[in-house]
């Protein structure tokens, strides 16, 4: 049923979004929250049809998609609660101080306000939770911004089912779905668009970033581009938990057929680990399904060829899931490009010094994991290195599974994301779509309710 | 004494900054704060020499520069206090919740960490407060980032005096000064640089933004580029306070010879205001001094020519200060380009509808001001429009004078700034140089002190 959105249609929905922005921004927070909750409720109501469409289009299976729909709904409800709590407005009030040094100070009240229409590019690998009503859309709506979603071509029917619910619930102009490659390009260049959220490949994100950079008016581009997600096993951890590490690692990198941006693509083991056989057997025993799209399948096969032909690489299992091993000294070049799908690389280090030097120079990642032993002597040096290259540092766990919560950080230094300053998952994701405004000596009755002296919204505020 | 920094010198200081980053980031917050306070103390100790150099180079006069040095020191001390308070770390702690829906939740602790070396481009118009030890440098150091400053060629001696203090106080590698146009270009392209702060012209900012966009690794570019800073006088305000408005406006746009990025460049008056003579006389009576640089003088003269030759513009005073008037219907094209220096434009509106439509379409600005009467019927519609185009909304005041405080917002929609999401003045300016990291199931002893369960730093934290 998908058809490419025409340039005229694209302009119409973007212009409508711009026209709807002020009214949507001005809705009372309680009403904004209620809209998010209504969307969640209607997604659940239509869950059977949505999940069936998503399964037909993504092959991800009913159990996974049932969980993903619930995650999508819970995420909308989390943002609804955050909207009502009002912490995200980051209100700061400095009362006037005629005696302030070096100069008298006026009454200044700062809050965050919505940017305006946001373009969201849906991801292929989460047809619900990172798609039409996913995290980017939910956080932009929570921020008070209209949203224009570019549908992912991998699940057009699912996209339209979900889009119909959003369009029905939200005020006119606040939501629209557009389809087609050309429409996506035009979308990021449209003057009405004030920010872009994207989840996808490095190549796709880079291409859109170039288009954004060519705009006359600069806007922020939030691209979440995937990562290597290194997991480091120290000698002490290996001595403690050999079997558990093998099982946990293989389970994590093959989960969802390896189609998670948090898939652990690198496993650092001390040289001489003696796990070739156990890892190969565990990988061979893991089941993976059909990949999401033909493009992803093609990219996966190219990745395997890249791994197999790199100097010093040996194969432990394959082709799906696929596992390779290489010495840390040979970890370079194309081995540092993400291979989306059920493939991973074991990296063998000779010494703590070699481990630290290799980790320090890794590309930016969404996550970095340490498997430690008790009172592990490597830990104090290792953990700051991991925090230096990643947005989330995990100890004695695996990176797949991203909790939707206030303290989550899903992002990281380039090329994990186009900017490391934000998260695309969790409550603080709304900050991407907000800008501060300070009100100076504005009479109380003319202030936004969030800033009025009596605090009528009863929200947390920092008052000097 | 200025000499152009060579490519080899530039590479050396950037590499040294990268090498010093981890150590500087790891300093206890109290030590970081103490460094900022020591810089302030040494600036005051050397105030006589610094102010004399700045006056010789900028012609701004001793009273203004004495105040500006104190402002610079107070700003460093404000950031020192903010560092100790720790609010800027934005700590959020979600304890583990095995019963969480839709999935059990791990222990997650989020804080902000420094980005790494920051490049700062000093401004010409504040040789102290927006220069080598100015707001960008102070906020980057407060965030825990090394700083490489590109000196402004308008005040090389002042820059070197201040740089010597910073280099003496800060750990090796944490601060450096570079000089010369080519060095500035190379600086924003250097792989060690993780963010850029800039205060200057739209043309200069656009040129640097293009260089930043051409980098292999994207980094944020925070350019504060100046603005029109419209001030709107309603009919009710004009009826109340004619003389006060004339005096206040002329005082504000001629202050510091109009060389403030917050200079009110547009004054909206109801048509038939009858103030031509009063405004012309007040402007003619105002004194302005030598402009900061030959380039600024040249740009000012070009601006006057641009104004004078635009259709429908009449002159009320000039050439310095210069005041012009035009009907709102003729406000377009080059009249919407900032003219840096003591020039402004009166814009005459026929009706509230014409006022609102004109204001809605103005370019983004640092500030927008409303002069209102008591219970002004235009206020409820006007103030949201002003918040839509500016970072700071002022009622019954003038935009010059920027308080350095927690609630200040100095920034705004393009072209006031390259990104509207941040402020370059006030406590929250540090957020530009920080990124979030979440720590998942990390043993307490291995967590940064800010995240440890006992809260050893005694900082504000949001705990689930």
XYZ file of N, CA, C and O in Angstrom, chain A residues 308-462:
620
model
N 36.608 -12.517 6.999
C 37.341 -13.722 6.623
C 38.615 -13.387 5.863
O 39.613 -14.127 5.945
N 38.604 -12.257 5.152
C 39.772 -11.945 4.322
C 40.763 -11.023 5.019
O 41.807 -10.692 4.457
N 40.471 -10.600 6.241
C 41.401 -9.703 6.944
C 42.580 -10.508 7.494
O 42.413 -11.660 7.895
N 43.775 -9.914 7.515
C 44.977 -10.633 7.960
C 44.837 -11.125 9.398
O 44.433 -10.370 10.274
N 45.190 -12.376 9.614
C 45.262 -12.918 10.976
C 43.948 -13.399 11.539
O 43.905 -13.836 12.696
N 42.868 -13.342 10.755
C 41.558 -13.734 11.285
C 41.331 -15.229 11.074
O 41.609 -15.761 10.005
N 40.845 -15.918 12.103
C 40.446 -17.308 11.934
C 38.961 -17.452 12.277
O 38.411 -16.667 13.049
N 38.340 -18.437 11.674
C 36.898 -18.624 11.858
C 36.632 -19.648 12.951
O 37.272 -20.704 13.004
N 35.697 -19.328 13.834
C 35.303 -20.274 14.869
C 33.942 -20.893 14.579
O 33.639 -21.982 15.032
N 33.100 -20.157 13.851
C 31.766 -20.673 13.504
C 31.220 -19.833 12.357
O 31.640 -18.699 12.155
N 30.264 -20.396 11.623
C 29.638 -19.596 10.582
C 28.895 -20.466 9.605
O 28.951 -21.685 9.704
N 28.121 -19.900 8.683
C 28.021 -18.452 8.460
C 26.961 -17.753 9.298
O 26.998 -16.520 9.336
N 26.014 -18.462 9.922
C 25.017 -17.734 10.705
C 24.553 -18.591 11.863
O 23.875 -19.589 11.625
N 24.934 -18.268 13.073
C 25.789 -17.136 13.444
C 27.238 -17.374 13.038
O 27.652 -18.524 12.861
N 27.986 -16.298 12.920
C 29.389 -16.371 12.534
C 30.257 -15.796 13.650
O 29.924 -14.768 14.230
N 31.363 -16.508 13.912
C 32.266 -16.020 14.941
C 33.690 -16.147 14.426
O 34.067 -17.185 13.871
N 34.463 -15.093 14.597
C 35.851 -15.048 14.146
C 36.739 -14.695 15.338
O 36.265 -14.239 16.375
N 38.048 -14.899 15.146
C 38.991 -14.505 16.200
C 40.209 -13.869 15.555
O 40.593 -14.223 14.428
N 40.816 -12.917 16.279
C 41.979 -12.206 15.762
C 42.815 -11.719 16.952
O 42.275 -11.466 18.039
N 44.101 -11.587 16.751
C 44.958 -11.010 17.782
C 44.735 -9.502 17.847
O 44.477 -8.855 16.825
N 44.809 -8.923 19.078
C 44.575 -7.484 19.243
C 45.462 -6.662 18.311
O 45.058 -5.626 17.798
N 46.678 -7.165 18.086
C 47.603 -6.438 17.214
C 47.125 -6.351 15.768
O 47.586 -5.479 15.020
N 46.216 -7.230 15.394
C 45.685 -7.208 14.020
C 44.309 -6.558 13.910
O 43.688 -6.573 12.844
N 43.823 -5.998 15.011
C 42.482 -5.393 14.991
C 42.567 -3.982 14.408
O 42.948 -3.036 15.079
N 42.237 -3.886 13.147
C 42.318 -2.578 12.486
C 41.468 -2.580 11.226
O 40.874 -3.592 10.864
N 41.395 -1.402 10.596
C 40.716 -1.272 9.296
C 39.276 -1.740 9.333
O 38.520 -1.366 10.227
N 38.939 -2.569 8.362
C 37.528 -2.964 8.204
C 37.027 -3.857 9.324
O 35.820 -4.049 9.460
N 37.944 -4.411 10.124
C 37.495 -5.183 11.280
C 36.799 -4.284 12.293
O 36.094 -4.762 13.183
N 37.012 -2.974 12.184
C 36.390 -2.027 13.102
C 35.085 -1.444 12.548
O 34.508 -0.543 13.140
N 34.625 -1.959 11.397
C 33.300 -1.571 10.894
C 32.267 -2.552 11.426
O 32.489 -3.761 11.435
N 31.133 -2.004 11.866
C 30.068 -2.864 12.374
C 29.585 -3.831 11.286
O 29.440 -3.460 10.128
N 29.356 -5.096 11.676
C 28.695 -6.060 10.787
C 27.340 -6.367 11.400
O 27.242 -7.093 12.393
N 26.279 -5.775 10.839
C 24.927 -5.942 11.376
C 24.442 -7.356 11.085
O 24.540 -7.830 9.954
N 23.943 -8.026 12.103
C 23.534 -9.420 11.964
C 24.302 -10.278 12.975
O 25.090 -9.773 13.771
N 24.085 -11.603 12.928
C 24.631 -12.493 13.969
C 26.100 -12.844 13.753
O 26.444 -14.009 13.573
N 26.974 -11.827 13.774
C 28.413 -12.065 13.639
C 29.149 -11.320 14.739
O 28.712 -10.254 15.167
N 30.262 -11.888 15.183
C 31.082 -11.220 16.190
C 32.531 -11.661 16.033
O 32.831 -12.615 15.297
N 33.398 -10.928 16.711
C 34.838 -11.125 16.582
C 35.452 -11.227 17.975
O 35.246 -10.335 18.808
N 36.182 -12.316 18.204
C 36.947 -12.446 19.449
C 38.309 -11.779 19.244
O 38.975 -12.017 18.233
N 38.708 -10.929 20.189
C 39.979 -10.208 20.095
C 40.862 -10.653 21.253
O 40.466 -10.554 22.414
N 42.049 -11.149 20.903
C 42.895 -11.764 21.935
C 44.034 -10.829 22.312
O 44.838 -10.438 21.468
N 44.112 -10.477 23.608
C 45.151 -9.542 24.062
C 46.226 -10.276 24.863
O 45.944 -11.218 25.585
N 47.462 -9.795 24.696
C 48.621 -10.454 25.317
C 48.879 -9.964 26.727
O 49.522 -10.658 27.523
N 48.447 -8.740 27.022
C 48.803 -8.126 28.310
C 47.773 -7.048 28.628
O 47.081 -6.554 27.731
N 47.683 -6.660 29.892
C 46.793 -5.530 30.228
C 47.156 -4.285 29.423
O 46.267 -3.551 28.985
N 48.447 -4.063 29.214
C 48.876 -2.860 28.485
C 48.325 -2.893 27.058
O 47.832 -1.895 26.548
N 48.423 -4.057 26.425
C 47.893 -4.147 25.067
C 46.367 -3.979 25.069
O 45.796 -3.312 24.192
N 45.713 -4.557 26.062
C 44.255 -4.394 26.174
C 43.895 -2.919 26.303
O 43.043 -2.401 25.563
N 44.543 -2.227 27.239
C 44.192 -0.825 27.487
C 44.444 0.021 26.233
O 43.626 0.858 25.858
N 45.577 -0.195 25.591
C 45.910 0.612 24.407
C 44.908 0.357 23.282
O 44.504 1.282 22.572
N 44.497 -0.890 23.136
C 43.547 -1.222 22.071
C 42.172 -0.632 22.357
O 41.532 -0.052 21.477
N 41.717 -0.759 23.610
C 40.393 -0.238 23.977
C 40.357 1.277 23.836
O 39.388 1.852 23.346
N 41.431 1.939 24.243
C 41.477 3.408 24.202
C 41.263 3.920 22.775
O 40.652 4.962 22.571
N 41.771 3.169 21.804
C 41.689 3.625 20.420
C 40.471 3.098 19.655
O 40.344 3.340 18.455
N 39.579 2.383 20.321
C 38.389 1.880 19.626
C 37.489 3.039 19.206
O 37.466 4.089 19.850
N 36.718 2.857 18.127
C 35.732 3.884 17.769
C 34.683 4.030 18.870
O 34.461 3.106 19.654
N 34.030 5.180 18.908
C 32.950 5.402 19.867
C 31.868 4.348 19.736
O 31.594 3.842 18.648
N 31.242 3.995 20.854
C 30.288 2.889 20.887
C 29.092 3.251 21.763
O 29.181 4.124 22.621
N 27.982 2.579 21.516
C 26.827 2.784 22.378
C 27.086 2.246 23.767
O 26.691 2.849 24.764
N 27.743 1.095 23.820
C 27.992 0.442 25.109
C 29.420 -0.088 25.141
O 30.052 -0.280 24.091
N 29.906 -0.307 26.355
C 31.173 -1.016 26.558
C 31.012 -1.813 27.843
O 30.516 -1.304 28.853
N 31.403 -3.065 27.773
C 31.123 -4.008 28.857
C 32.427 -4.536 29.443
O 33.365 -4.821 28.700
N 32.460 -4.676 30.753
C 33.601 -5.319 31.415
C 33.110 -6.533 32.187
O 32.157 -6.436 32.965
N 33.750 -7.660 31.942
C 33.535 -8.822 32.798
C 34.719 -8.916 33.728
O 35.862 -9.074 33.281
N 34.440 -8.762 35.024
C 35.480 -8.632 36.039
C 35.417 -9.802 37.012
O 34.350 -10.381 37.232
N 36.563 -10.087 37.613
C 36.576 -10.992 38.746
C 36.417 -10.194 40.041
O 36.344 -8.957 40.014
N 36.333 -10.892 41.157
C 36.242 -10.187 42.443
C 37.517 -9.394 42.686
O 38.622 -9.894 42.436
N 37.398 -8.138 43.168
C 38.552 -7.252 43.401
C 39.524 -7.303 42.224
O 40.732 -7.474 42.412
N 39.001 -7.162 41.057
C 39.811 -7.316 39.840
C 40.829 -6.178 39.720
O 40.465 -5.000 39.699
N 42.099 -6.537 39.596
C 43.119 -5.479 39.597
C 43.080 -4.636 38.309
O 43.586 -3.524 38.281
N 42.486 -5.159 37.258
C 42.389 -4.379 36.017
C 41.249 -3.349 36.028
O 41.245 -2.401 35.226
N 40.300 -3.538 36.935
C 39.078 -2.736 36.875
C 39.306 -1.230 36.990
O 38.748 -0.452 36.194
N 40.107 -0.758 37.966
C 40.203 0.701 38.137
C 40.744 1.418 36.897
O 40.359 2.550 36.625
N 41.621 0.780 36.141
C 42.119 1.419 34.913
C 41.167 1.203 33.744
O 41.051 2.055 32.862
N 40.490 0.058 33.753
C 39.661 -0.294 32.597
C 38.381 0.531 32.510
O 38.010 1.014 31.431
N 37.691 0.711 33.643
C 36.361 1.334 33.573
C 36.407 2.767 33.033
O 35.561 3.138 32.206
N 37.364 3.613 33.448
C 37.408 4.960 32.840
C 37.671 4.914 31.332
O 37.151 5.758 30.594
N 38.433 3.938 30.865
C 38.634 3.808 29.416
C 37.317 3.491 28.724
O 37.010 4.019 27.652
N 36.526 2.631 29.333
C 35.232 2.281 28.740
C 34.299 3.492 28.725
O 33.616 3.752 27.732
N 34.289 4.259 29.825
C 33.451 5.466 29.861
C 33.921 6.482 28.827
O 33.143 7.310 28.367
N 35.189 6.410 28.451
C 35.716 7.343 27.464
C 35.277 7.051 26.043
O 35.313 7.939 25.190
N 34.863 5.818 25.777
C 34.489 5.476 24.385
C 33.015 5.135 24.223
O 32.578 4.876 23.108
N 32.235 5.139 25.312
C 30.855 4.644 25.194
C 29.878 5.485 25.991
O 30.257 6.225 26.902
N 28.609 5.331 25.657
C 27.554 6.012 26.385
C 27.030 5.215 27.570
O 26.427 5.762 28.477
N 27.257 3.910 27.562
C 26.800 3.063 28.678
C 27.870 2.058 29.000
O 28.378 1.387 28.088
N 28.219 1.955 30.258
C 29.253 1.030 30.734
C 28.575 -0.031 31.585
O 27.849 0.298 32.536
N 28.818 -1.278 31.236
C 28.127 -2.404 31.884
C 29.160 -3.295 32.546
O 30.204 -3.586 31.947
N 28.871 -3.722 33.747
C 29.767 -4.672 34.403
C 29.048 -6.008 34.574
O 27.899 -6.051 35.035
N 29.734 -7.051 34.177
C 29.254 -8.433 34.368
C 27.846 -8.666 33.831
O 27.021 -9.316 34.483
N 27.595 -8.099 32.650
C 26.318 -8.317 31.986
C 26.557 -8.264 30.495
O 27.697 -8.375 30.041
N 25.483 -8.095 29.747
C 25.590 -8.004 28.290
C 24.781 -6.821 27.810
O 23.774 -6.458 28.421
N 25.206 -6.213 26.701
C 24.614 -4.909 26.340
C 23.225 -4.964 25.733
O 22.500 -3.971 25.775
N 22.827 -6.108 25.139
C 21.487 -6.170 24.561
C 20.460 -6.049 25.674
O 20.662 -6.544 26.782
N 19.343 -5.391 25.337
C 18.341 -5.068 26.359
C 18.615 -3.661 26.856
O 19.598 -3.418 27.546
N 17.770 -2.720 26.464
C 17.967 -1.316 26.807
C 16.764 -0.873 27.638
O 15.654 -0.755 27.129
N 16.993 -0.676 28.935
C 15.891 -0.285 29.817
C 15.420 1.119 29.457
O 16.226 2.017 29.223
N 14.093 1.289 29.392
C 13.531 2.615 29.123
C 13.278 3.277 30.469
O 12.270 3.039 31.122
N 14.236 4.095 30.883
C 14.165 4.634 32.235
C 14.898 5.977 32.265
O 15.509 6.384 31.278
N 14.800 6.677 33.375
C 15.352 8.038 33.439
C 16.869 8.050 33.330
O 17.451 8.960 32.749
N 17.538 7.060 33.891
C 19.004 7.068 33.923
C 19.631 6.419 32.688
O 20.855 6.362 32.580
N 18.817 5.936 31.747
C 19.397 5.271 30.573
C 20.132 6.282 29.702
O 19.731 7.431 29.571
N 21.234 5.829 29.112
C 21.917 6.590 28.070
C 22.091 5.661 26.881
O 22.768 4.641 26.971
N 21.427 6.017 25.766
C 21.563 5.233 24.542
C 22.087 6.197 23.477
O 21.331 6.962 22.871
N 23.391 6.151 23.305
C 24.096 7.085 22.431
C 25.567 6.918 22.748
O 25.927 6.026 23.519
N 26.396 7.751 22.181
C 27.811 7.630 22.478
C 28.622 8.429 21.491
O 28.084 9.018 20.550
N 29.955 8.446 21.685
C 30.822 9.192 20.760
C 30.727 8.638 19.332
O 30.457 7.451 19.123
N 30.916 9.504 18.365
C 30.964 9.120 16.962
C 31.873 7.920 16.761
O 32.921 7.890 17.380
N 31.518 6.921 15.931
C 30.341 6.874 15.059
C 29.114 6.194 15.670
O 28.201 5.838 14.917
N 29.070 6.029 16.995
C 27.859 5.454 17.584
C 26.680 6.401 17.392
O 25.546 5.955 17.206
N 26.953 7.694 17.434
C 25.904 8.692 17.252
C 26.521 9.921 16.610
O 27.737 10.137 16.696
N 25.676 10.734 15.975
C 26.197 11.951 15.348
C 26.549 12.991 16.399
O 27.347 13.876 16.155
N 25.924 12.921 17.564
C 26.332 13.752 18.693
C 26.259 12.901 19.939
O 25.315 12.133 20.121
N 27.273 13.047 20.785
C 27.329 12.223 22.001
C 26.591 12.884 23.156
O 26.550 12.332 24.250
N 26.000 14.051 22.932
C 25.456 14.827 24.059
C 24.063 14.370 24.500
O 23.539 14.875 25.483
N 23.483 13.423 23.779
C 22.092 13.055 24.040
C 21.887 11.567 24.030
O 22.692 10.814 23.499
N 20.711 11.187 24.543
C 20.261 9.808 24.463
C 19.031 9.748 23.571
O 18.272 10.707 23.510
N 18.855 8.631 22.869
C 17.627 8.459 22.096
C 16.646 7.542 22.816
O 15.548 7.321 22.328
N 17.039 7.022 23.969
C 16.150 6.170 24.768
C 16.126 6.700 26.193
O 17.163 7.105 26.727
N 14.963 6.674 26.808
C 14.849 7.095 28.199
C 14.366 8.526 28.295
O 14.350 9.281 27.330
N 13.999 8.875 29.498
C 13.289 10.119 29.743
C 14.016 11.354 29.215
O 13.387 12.294 28.723
N 15.344 11.387 29.345
C 16.058 12.614 28.956
C 16.172 12.766 27.439
O 16.703 13.769 26.971
N 15.643 11.804 26.684
C 15.634 11.937 25.227
C 14.851 13.173 24.774
O 15.080 13.694 23.678
N 13.943 13.661 25.601
C 13.166 14.848 25.228
C 14.046 16.085 25.085
O 13.711 17.011 24.354
N 15.196 16.109 25.780
C 16.046 17.310 25.774
C 16.526 17.675 24.370
O 16.871 18.823 24.090
N 16.500 16.674 23.448
C 16.951 16.935 22.076
C 16.047 17.903 21.339
O 16.449 18.496 20.338
N 14.819 18.029 21.806
C 13.817 18.772 21.048
C 13.333 20.021 21.787
O 12.237 20.513 21.554
N 14.153 20.504 22.685
C 13.798 21.648 23.532
C 14.920 22.672 23.520
O 16.090 22.315 23.402
N 14.543 23.941 23.659
C 15.558 24.987 23.784
C 15.198 25.888 24.959
O 14.014 26.055 25.274
N 16.192 26.489 25.600
C 15.894 27.340 26.760
C 15.426 28.728 26.330
O 15.901 29.280 25.333
N 14.490 29.271 27.080
C 14.116 30.681 26.960
C 14.111 31.274 28.369
O 13.569 30.661 29.297
N 14.746 32.442 28.513
C 14.724 33.157 29.791
C 13.738 34.316 29.690
O 13.698 35.014 28.674
N 12.945 34.487 30.737
C 11.967 35.585 30.794
C 12.461 36.580 31.841
O 12.661 36.220 32.993
N 12.663 37.816 31.408
C 13.273 38.825 32.277
C 12.232 39.880 32.666
O 11.686 40.559 31.786
N 11.982 39.986 33.973
C 11.044 40.998 34.500
C 9.665 40.917 33.837
O 9.021 41.935 33.626
N 9.248 39.705 33.522
C 7.923 39.531 32.919
C 6.890 39.444 34.046
O 7.059 38.661 34.989
N 5.811 40.266 33.967
C 4.786 40.218 35.021
C 4.231 38.804 35.182
O 4.065 38.082 34.200
N 3.943 38.452 36.406
C 3.563 37.078 36.731
C 2.423 36.556 35.852
O 2.478 35.427 35.365
N 1.424 37.379 35.633
C 0.249 36.923 34.885
C 0.581 36.629 33.424
O -0.154 35.905 32.757
N 1.682 37.191 32.935
C 2.058 36.965 31.537
C 3.073 35.844 31.390
O 3.446 35.475 30.269
N 3.548 35.298 32.496
C 4.520 34.200 32.426
C 3.823 32.895 32.063
O 2.660 32.690 32.416
N 4.538 31.964 31.392
C 4.003 30.606 31.266
C 3.753 30.034 32.667
O 4.504 30.353 33.601
N 2.707 29.212 32.811
C 2.384 28.675 34.141
C 3.594 28.046 34.846
O 3.737 28.172 36.065
N 4.475 27.398 34.076
C 5.625 26.726 34.695
C 6.521 27.701 35.449
O 7.280 27.295 36.337
N 6.447 28.976 35.121
C 7.355 29.959 35.711
C 6.670 30.895 36.700
O 7.335 31.720 37.338
N 5.352 30.792 36.825
C 4.657 31.726 37.712
C 5.049 31.489 39.177
O 5.323 30.365 39.582
N 5.041 32.559 39.933
C 5.581 32.529 41.302
C 4.920 31.469 42.170
O 5.581 30.815 42.970
N 3.621 31.275 41.972
C 2.910 30.333 42.854
C 3.111 28.877 42.430
O 2.569 27.976 43.061
N 3.854 28.652 41.361
C 4.088 27.290 40.855
C 2.795 26.500 40.686
O 2.630 25.422 41.283
N 1.868 27.014 39.864
C 0.555 26.357 39.741
C 0.637 24.942 39.194
O -0.262 24.134 39.443
N 1.700 24.599 38.450
C 1.812 23.232 37.919
C 2.435 22.284 38.937
O 2.521 21.091 38.709
N 2.914 22.844 40.040
C 3.525 22.027 41.098
C 4.657 21.151 40.539
O 4.693 19.930 40.744
N 5.568 21.767 39.828
C 6.692 21.032 39.230
C 7.986 21.373 39.970
O 8.062 22.403 40.644
N 8.993 20.503 39.864
C 10.275 20.816 40.536
C 10.914 22.029 39.867
O 10.956 22.119 38.642
N 11.388 22.962 40.658
C 12.024 24.155 40.101
C 13.242 24.491 40.966
O 13.237 24.303 42.180
N 14.253 24.996 40.322
C 15.435 25.435 41.062
C 15.289 26.945 41.263
O 15.235 27.696 40.302
